[in-house]
Each structure stands twice: as structure tokens, then as C-alpha cells.
Amino acid sequence: MGSSGSKSKNQSLLGGKSKKKGGDDGLIGNRKVRTIILSIILIAFSAMAVSYLIDQADFYNNWSSSVLGVTCDTCKDAANAFTMAYVGCFVIIASAIFAILLFFINCDDKIGRIAGVGLIIGGLLYLIGWIWFVNTYRSILDPVWDTLSDNAQQKITSAMTAWSGEAVLPSVSAILLGLDVFMHLFDDEAKRLFSNLGNLFVVSV
């Protein structure tokens, strides 16, 4: 009884052994709790975002292949950017589900790190896809940019900034969760606080 209880306390994420850290408060300080909670949030967000991203990719694909395609040399790039973003969403969803399921399977940490790598890759794909689209969208408007009023330019710039912020929050969250799953990086409370505040600061700026 005593030896089995001691063994269970030393179990790390996905069945591997880890050193006991003082940051486990039974809530977000517990790796299992925070991984499941953040994974569910990322799954919900990605599931809602993916339909919009697919629609946008289809819109720019149809535009580039229509007779109006000659008016938009970069529409194909915009479609590819949205494709990259929604592929990133699918990777995040699959990796987050994998990370949750592995808590209920007795396996080694090395297998669990696959989920961490997937979350990192999915977050990067989502972020790069949005950055690519924002740059492409600006180039689409280049021919008429100087003819727009200052107010219109300001609104468009604000929209692009909002898109960038929207891309940073979920993608960086997925990357940080992936690093946590892969490296157990945020068992320390100070690192968790710094990463969360840093993420919010970047999005706010």
C-alpha cells in the first residue's frame, strides 16, 4: 500500500517518473489538470475557427480561378495561407486529443512528447498562416492603397493588427502547452506566470 502510493506520486505526465516540484497546487500547478483544461480550450477554439478558415481558403481559391482572377495576383497566396492555418488547427485538435487520452493510458513520457511536438507544429502552422495572409492582404490592396482615405487606411490597419493578435493568442498557447508536454517546462510556478503574462502582453500590444 505505502509503496504503491509513493510510486503514484512520482508519476509524471503520461506515466513517466518525474521529480516532485513545489509548484503542484492540485489545480493549474498540476500538469494533468492544466494539460486537460488547456487542451479542451484549444480543441474548442480550433474547432470553431477551422470552418471559417476553410471558407476563406475556398473564397480566395474561387476568386483566383475565376475570370476575376486577373485582378488578384496574390489571391492564390491568400488561399494557401488560410489552408496552412486550418491545417494547423487540425494538427492542434489531434495533438490535444492525443495529450488528453494519454493520461488514461499507461505509457512512457517519450510517447507523450509526440503530442507536445504536434502542438508546437500546429501552433506554428496556424501563426505562420495568419502572418502570411496579413502580408498578402496588404499587398492585395497596394494598387489602391494611396487612393484610400486616412480613415479607411486606419480601419484596414486596425483589422490587420486584430488578425495578428487573434493569431498570436491561440498559436502561442498551443506552442507553450506543447513545450510543457514535451519538456515539462512549466512545473515551476514562476515560469507559468511569466509565460502567461508574456502571452497576454504580446497580444495586448
PDB file of C-alpha atoms in Angstrom:
ATOM      1  CA  MET A   1       0.000   0.000   0.000  1.00  0.00           C
ATOM      2  CA  GLY A   2       2.646   2.522   1.057  1.00  0.00           C
ATOM      3  CA  SER A   3       4.990   1.712  -1.803  1.00  0.00           C
ATOM      4  CA  SER A   4       2.216   1.902  -4.399  1.00  0.00           C
ATOM      5  CA  GLY A   5       1.063   5.274  -3.073  1.00  0.00           C
ATOM      6  CA  SER A   6       4.618   6.595  -3.215  1.00  0.00           C
ATOM      7  CA  LYS A   7       5.009   5.315  -6.756  1.00  0.00           C
ATOM      8  CA  SER A   8       1.846   7.058  -7.948  1.00  0.00           C
ATOM      9  CA  LYS A   9       3.041  10.364  -6.547  1.00  0.00           C
ATOM     10  CA  ASN A  10       6.197  10.146  -8.600  1.00  0.00           C
ATOM     11  CA  GLN A  11       4.337   9.539 -11.849  1.00  0.00           C
ATOM     12  CA  SER A  12       4.840  12.332 -14.340  1.00  0.00           C
ATOM     13  CA  LEU A  13       2.739  13.194 -17.356  1.00  0.00           C
ATOM     14  CA  LEU A  14       1.856  10.087 -19.361  1.00  0.00           C
ATOM     15  CA  GLY A  15       3.275   7.595 -16.909  1.00  0.00           C
ATOM     16  CA  GLY A  16       6.957   8.584 -16.719  1.00  0.00           C
ATOM     17  CA  LYS A  17       8.736   9.334 -13.466  1.00  0.00           C
ATOM     18  CA  SER A  18       9.489  12.903 -12.516  1.00  0.00           C
ATOM     19  CA  LYS A  19      10.897  14.828  -9.617  1.00  0.00           C
ATOM     20  CA  LYS A  20       8.409  16.265  -7.218  1.00  0.00           C
ATOM     21  CA  LYS A  21       8.103  20.007  -7.640  1.00  0.00           C
ATOM     22  CA  GLY A  22       6.739  22.581  -5.283  1.00  0.00           C
ATOM     23  CA  GLY A  23       4.529  24.131  -7.933  1.00  0.00           C
ATOM     24  CA  ASP A  24       1.836  21.419  -7.823  1.00  0.00           C
ATOM     25  CA  ASP A  25      -1.109  23.128  -6.135  1.00  0.00           C
ATOM     26  CA  GLY A  26      -3.612  20.495  -7.250  1.00  0.00           C
ATOM     27  CA  LEU A  27      -5.085  22.893  -9.814  1.00  0.00           C
ATOM     28  CA  ILE A  28      -3.212  24.604 -12.676  1.00  0.00           C
ATOM     29  CA  GLY A  29       0.043  23.650 -10.946  1.00  0.00           C
ATOM     30  CA  ASN A  30      -0.815  20.015 -11.601  1.00  0.00           C
ATOM     31  CA  ARG A  31       0.377  19.005 -15.072  1.00  0.00           C
ATOM     32  CA  LYS A  32      -2.549  16.687 -15.677  1.00  0.00           C
ATOM     33  CA  VAL A  33      -5.137  19.315 -14.745  1.00  0.00           C
ATOM     34  CA  ARG A  34      -3.637  22.148 -16.766  1.00  0.00           C
ATOM     35  CA  THR A  35      -2.953  19.965 -19.809  1.00  0.00           C
ATOM     36  CA  ILE A  36      -6.538  18.688 -19.913  1.00  0.00           C
ATOM     37  CA  ILE A  37      -8.055  22.154 -19.355  1.00  0.00           C
ATOM     38  CA  LEU A  38      -5.856  23.924 -21.909  1.00  0.00           C
ATOM     39  CA  SER A  39      -6.265  21.078 -24.414  1.00  0.00           C
ATOM     40  CA  ILE A  40     -10.068  21.303 -24.190  1.00  0.00           C
ATOM     41  CA  ILE A  41      -9.904  25.090 -24.693  1.00  0.00           C
ATOM     42  CA  LEU A  42      -7.623  24.706 -27.724  1.00  0.00           C
ATOM     43  CA  ILE A  43      -9.840  21.975 -29.191  1.00  0.00           C
ATOM     44  CA  ALA A  44     -12.939  24.163 -28.792  1.00  0.00           C
ATOM     45  CA  PHE A  45     -11.254  27.216 -30.313  1.00  0.00           C
ATOM     46  CA  SER A  46      -9.722  25.309 -33.220  1.00  0.00           C
ATOM     47  CA  ALA A  47     -12.992  23.520 -33.981  1.00  0.00           C
ATOM     48  CA  MET A  48     -14.791  26.859 -34.221  1.00  0.00           C
ATOM     49  CA  ALA A  49     -12.016  28.527 -36.213  1.00  0.00           C
ATOM     50  CA  VAL A  50     -11.474  25.792 -38.775  1.00  0.00           C
ATOM     51  CA  SER A  51     -14.798  26.275 -40.589  1.00  0.00           C
ATOM     52  CA  TYR A  52     -14.103  30.000 -41.038  1.00  0.00           C
ATOM     53  CA  LEU A  53     -10.581  29.305 -42.300  1.00  0.00           C
ATOM     54  CA  ILE A  54     -11.810  26.703 -44.793  1.00  0.00           C
ATOM     55  CA  ASP A  55     -14.463  29.125 -46.083  1.00  0.00           C
ATOM     56  CA  GLN A  56     -11.827  31.834 -46.551  1.00  0.00           C
ATOM     57  CA  ALA A  57      -9.490  29.439 -48.351  1.00  0.00           C
ATOM     58  CA  ASP A  58     -12.335  28.416 -50.697  1.00  0.00           C
ATOM     59  CA  PHE A  59     -13.251  32.070 -51.292  1.00  0.00           C
ATOM     60  CA  TYR A  60      -9.752  33.069 -52.396  1.00  0.00           C
ATOM     61  CA  ASN A  61      -9.312  29.847 -54.371  1.00  0.00           C
ATOM     62  CA  ASN A  62     -12.540  30.536 -56.270  1.00  0.00           C
ATOM     63  CA  TRP A  63     -11.525  34.146 -56.828  1.00  0.00           C
ATOM     64  CA  SER A  64      -8.126  33.197 -58.231  1.00  0.00           C
ATOM     65  CA  SER A  65      -9.623  30.563 -60.568  1.00  0.00           C
ATOM     66  CA  SER A  66     -12.479  32.766 -61.833  1.00  0.00           C
ATOM     67  CA  VAL A  67     -12.405  35.323 -64.648  1.00  0.00           C
ATOM     68  CA  LEU A  68     -11.718  37.928 -61.962  1.00  0.00           C
ATOM     69  CA  GLY A  69      -8.505  36.149 -61.048  1.00  0.00           C
ATOM     70  CA  VAL A  70      -6.533  38.541 -63.229  1.00  0.00           C
ATOM     71  CA  THR A  71      -7.458  41.314 -60.785  1.00  0.00           C
ATOM     72  CA  CYS A  72      -5.817  39.500 -57.881  1.00  0.00           C
ATOM     73  CA  ASP A  73      -2.350  38.089 -58.454  1.00  0.00           C
ATOM     74  CA  THR A  74      -1.940  37.172 -54.799  1.00  0.00           C
ATOM     75  CA  CYS A  75      -5.313  35.521 -54.148  1.00  0.00           C
ATOM     76  CA  LYS A  76      -3.716  32.092 -54.532  1.00  0.00           C
ATOM     77  CA  ASP A  77      -1.234  33.023 -51.815  1.00  0.00           C
ATOM     78  CA  ALA A  78      -4.111  34.093 -49.566  1.00  0.00           C
ATOM     79  CA  ALA A  79      -5.832  30.746 -50.153  1.00  0.00           C
ATOM     80  CA  ASN A  80      -2.623  28.878 -49.357  1.00  0.00           C
ATOM     81  CA  ALA A  81      -2.162  30.944 -46.191  1.00  0.00           C
ATOM     82  CA  PHE A  82      -5.630  30.037 -44.924  1.00  0.00           C
ATOM     83  CA  THR A  83      -5.004  26.411 -45.889  1.00  0.00           C
ATOM     84  CA  MET A  84      -1.862  26.406 -43.754  1.00  0.00           C
ATOM     85  CA  ALA A  85      -3.811  27.956 -40.862  1.00  0.00           C
ATOM     86  CA  TYR A  86      -6.622  25.390 -40.904  1.00  0.00           C
ATOM     87  CA  VAL A  87      -4.162  22.523 -41.272  1.00  0.00           C
ATOM     88  CA  GLY A  88      -2.567  23.923 -38.136  1.00  0.00           C
ATOM     89  CA  CYS A  89      -5.979  23.797 -36.427  1.00  0.00           C
ATOM     90  CA  PHE A  90      -6.418  20.140 -37.332  1.00  0.00           C
ATOM     91  CA  VAL A  91      -2.939  19.339 -36.018  1.00  0.00           C
ATOM     92  CA  ILE A  92      -3.699  21.177 -32.755  1.00  0.00           C
ATOM     93  CA  ILE A  93      -7.008  19.323 -32.337  1.00  0.00           C
ATOM     94  CA  ALA A  94      -5.439  15.913 -32.992  1.00  0.00           C
ATOM     95  CA  SER A  95      -2.455  16.593 -30.720  1.00  0.00           C
ATOM     96  CA  ALA A  96      -4.605  17.987 -27.902  1.00  0.00           C
ATOM     97  CA  ILE A  97      -6.921  14.934 -28.029  1.00  0.00           C
ATOM     98  CA  PHE A  98      -3.846  12.701 -28.041  1.00  0.00           C
ATOM     99  CA  ALA A  99      -2.427  14.513 -24.996  1.00  0.00           C
ATOM    100  CA  ILE A 100      -5.687  14.076 -23.073  1.00  0.00           C
ATOM    101  CA  LEU A 101      -6.082  10.392 -23.966  1.00  0.00           C
ATOM    102  CA  LEU A 102      -2.530   9.572 -22.917  1.00  0.00           C
ATOM    103  CA  PHE A 103      -3.374  10.482 -19.334  1.00  0.00           C
ATOM    104  CA  PHE A 104      -5.631   7.446 -19.212  1.00  0.00           C
ATOM    105  CA  ILE A 105      -3.089   5.107 -20.794  1.00  0.00           C
ATOM    106  CA  ASN A 106      -0.047   3.740 -19.000  1.00  0.00           C
ATOM    107  CA  CYS A 107       2.729   4.799 -21.343  1.00  0.00           C
ATOM    108  CA  ASP A 108       6.175   6.333 -21.289  1.00  0.00           C
ATOM    109  CA  ASP A 109       6.871  10.064 -21.468  1.00  0.00           C
ATOM    110  CA  LYS A 110       8.652   9.557 -24.788  1.00  0.00           C
ATOM    111  CA  ILE A 111       5.334   8.669 -26.416  1.00  0.00           C
ATOM    112  CA  GLY A 112       3.647  11.645 -24.778  1.00  0.00           C
ATOM    113  CA  ARG A 113       6.197  14.000 -26.250  1.00  0.00           C
ATOM    114  CA  ILE A 114       4.741  13.253 -29.674  1.00  0.00           C
ATOM    115  CA  ALA A 115       1.664  15.202 -28.578  1.00  0.00           C
ATOM    116  CA  GLY A 116       3.901  18.062 -27.474  1.00  0.00           C
ATOM    117  CA  VAL A 117       5.668  18.187 -30.826  1.00  0.00           C
ATOM    118  CA  GLY A 118       2.285  18.115 -32.591  1.00  0.00           C
ATOM    119  CA  LEU A 119       1.007  21.064 -30.550  1.00  0.00           C
ATOM    120  CA  ILE A 120       4.150  23.056 -31.334  1.00  0.00           C
ATOM    121  CA  ILE A 121       3.909  22.294 -35.064  1.00  0.00           C
ATOM    122  CA  GLY A 122       0.170  23.064 -35.151  1.00  0.00           C
ATOM    123  CA  GLY A 123       0.671  26.366 -33.347  1.00  0.00           C
ATOM    124  CA  LEU A 124       3.450  27.384 -35.728  1.00  0.00           C
ATOM    125  CA  LEU A 125       1.387  26.457 -38.810  1.00  0.00           C
ATOM    126  CA  TYR A 126      -1.566  28.500 -37.519  1.00  0.00           C
ATOM    127  CA  LEU A 127       0.613  31.505 -36.704  1.00  0.00           C
ATOM    128  CA  ILE A 128       2.600  31.433 -39.955  1.00  0.00           C
ATOM    129  CA  GLY A 129      -0.590  31.011 -41.987  1.00  0.00           C
ATOM    130  CA  TRP A 130      -2.168  34.115 -40.457  1.00  0.00           C
ATOM    131  CA  ILE A 131       1.016  36.188 -40.799  1.00  0.00           C
ATOM    132  CA  TRP A 132       1.250  35.103 -44.437  1.00  0.00           C
ATOM    133  CA  PHE A 133      -2.368  36.118 -45.046  1.00  0.00           C
ATOM    134  CA  VAL A 134      -1.983  39.525 -43.361  1.00  0.00           C
ATOM    135  CA  ASN A 135       1.039  40.321 -45.535  1.00  0.00           C
ATOM    136  CA  THR A 136      -0.774  39.047 -48.626  1.00  0.00           C
ATOM    137  CA  TYR A 137      -3.915  41.035 -47.811  1.00  0.00           C
ATOM    138  CA  ARG A 138      -1.848  44.204 -47.577  1.00  0.00           C
ATOM    139  CA  SER A 139      -0.237  43.501 -50.950  1.00  0.00           C
ATOM    140  CA  ILE A 140      -3.683  42.936 -52.496  1.00  0.00           C
ATOM    141  CA  LEU A 141      -4.578  46.480 -51.501  1.00  0.00           C
ATOM    142  CA  ASP A 142      -1.305  48.012 -52.718  1.00  0.00           C
ATOM    143  CA  PRO A 143      -2.682  49.150 -56.104  1.00  0.00           C
ATOM    144  CA  VAL A 144      -5.449  51.195 -54.455  1.00  0.00           C
ATOM    145  CA  TRP A 145      -3.854  51.972 -51.089  1.00  0.00           C
ATOM    146  CA  ASP A 146      -2.897  55.554 -51.917  1.00  0.00           C
ATOM    147  CA  THR A 147      -6.424  56.302 -53.133  1.00  0.00           C
ATOM    148  CA  LEU A 148      -7.991  55.320 -49.813  1.00  0.00           C
ATOM    149  CA  SER A 149      -8.841  57.914 -47.208  1.00  0.00           C
ATOM    150  CA  ASP A 150      -6.847  58.127 -43.999  1.00  0.00           C
ATOM    151  CA  ASN A 151      -9.838  56.762 -42.100  1.00  0.00           C
ATOM    152  CA  ALA A 152     -10.129  53.753 -44.419  1.00  0.00           C
ATOM    153  CA  GLN A 153      -6.404  53.059 -44.154  1.00  0.00           C
ATOM    154  CA  GLN A 154      -6.616  53.247 -40.381  1.00  0.00           C
ATOM    155  CA  LYS A 155      -9.534  50.805 -40.271  1.00  0.00           C
ATOM    156  CA  ILE A 156      -7.738  48.328 -42.522  1.00  0.00           C
ATOM    157  CA  THR A 157      -4.540  48.601 -40.475  1.00  0.00           C
ATOM    158  CA  SER A 158      -6.549  48.068 -37.277  1.00  0.00           C
ATOM    159  CA  ALA A 159      -8.202  44.984 -38.779  1.00  0.00           C
ATOM    160  CA  MET A 160      -4.833  43.508 -39.762  1.00  0.00           C
ATOM    161  CA  THR A 161      -3.482  44.214 -36.280  1.00  0.00           C
ATOM    162  CA  ALA A 162      -6.522  42.479 -34.746  1.00  0.00           C
ATOM    163  CA  TRP A 163      -5.999  39.459 -37.009  1.00  0.00           C
ATOM    164  CA  SER A 164      -2.378  39.280 -35.893  1.00  0.00           C
ATOM    165  CA  GLY A 165      -3.365  39.424 -32.223  1.00  0.00           C
ATOM    166  CA  GLU A 166      -6.035  36.803 -32.760  1.00  0.00           C
ATOM    167  CA  ALA A 167      -3.423  34.562 -34.370  1.00  0.00           C
ATOM    168  CA  VAL A 168      -0.856  35.030 -31.603  1.00  0.00           C
ATOM    169  CA  LEU A 169      -3.066  34.089 -28.636  1.00  0.00           C
ATOM    170  CA  PRO A 170      -4.144  30.542 -29.631  1.00  0.00           C
ATOM    171  CA  SER A 171      -0.950  29.690 -31.508  1.00  0.00           C
ATOM    172  CA  VAL A 172       1.382  30.721 -28.699  1.00  0.00           C
ATOM    173  CA  SER A 173      -0.911  28.971 -26.200  1.00  0.00           C
ATOM    174  CA  ALA A 174      -0.624  25.773 -28.249  1.00  0.00           C
ATOM    175  CA  ILE A 175       3.152  26.169 -28.516  1.00  0.00           C
ATOM    176  CA  LEU A 176       3.537  26.759 -24.769  1.00  0.00           C
ATOM    177  CA  LEU A 177       1.348  23.759 -23.966  1.00  0.00           C
ATOM    178  CA  GLY A 178       3.411  21.711 -26.403  1.00  0.00           C
ATOM    179  CA  LEU A 179       6.615  22.788 -24.668  1.00  0.00           C
ATOM    180  CA  ASP A 180       5.073  21.874 -21.324  1.00  0.00           C
ATOM    181  CA  VAL A 181       4.070  18.414 -22.546  1.00  0.00           C
ATOM    182  CA  PHE A 182       7.402  17.874 -24.287  1.00  0.00           C
ATOM    183  CA  MET A 183       9.793  19.309 -21.689  1.00  0.00           C
ATOM    184  CA  HIS A 184       7.683  19.655 -18.506  1.00  0.00           C
ATOM    185  CA  LEU A 185       8.707  23.284 -18.723  1.00  0.00           C
ATOM    186  CA  PHE A 186       6.011  24.856 -16.577  1.00  0.00           C
ATOM    187  CA  ASP A 187       6.085  22.752 -13.424  1.00  0.00           C
ATOM    188  CA  ASP A 188       7.682  25.820 -11.886  1.00  0.00           C
ATOM    189  CA  GLU A 189       5.091  28.416 -10.869  1.00  0.00           C
ATOM    190  CA  ALA A 190       7.255  31.403 -11.832  1.00  0.00           C
ATOM    191  CA  LYS A 191       7.693  30.077 -15.381  1.00  0.00           C
ATOM    192  CA  ARG A 192       3.941  29.532 -15.740  1.00  0.00           C
ATOM    193  CA  LEU A 193       3.179  33.052 -14.576  1.00  0.00           C
ATOM    194  CA  PHE A 194       5.853  34.628 -16.777  1.00  0.00           C
ATOM    195  CA  SER A 195       4.727  32.748 -19.909  1.00  0.00           C
ATOM    196  CA  ASN A 196       1.034  33.565 -19.365  1.00  0.00           C
ATOM    197  CA  LEU A 197       1.660  37.247 -18.686  1.00  0.00           C
ATOM    198  CA  GLY A 198       4.094  37.428 -21.605  1.00  0.00           C
ATOM    199  CA  ASN A 199       1.498  35.944 -23.954  1.00  0.00           C
ATOM    200  CA  LEU A 200      -1.187  38.388 -22.788  1.00  0.00           C
ATOM    201  CA  PHE A 201       1.260  41.299 -23.077  1.00  0.00           C
ATOM    202  CA  VAL A 202       2.167  40.491 -26.686  1.00  0.00           C
ATOM    203  CA  VAL A 203      -1.494  40.145 -27.687  1.00  0.00           C
ATOM    204  CA  SER A 204      -2.420  43.378 -25.899  1.00  0.00           C
ATOM    205  CA  VAL A 205       0.392  45.325 -27.573  1.00  0.00           C
TER     206      VAL A 205
END
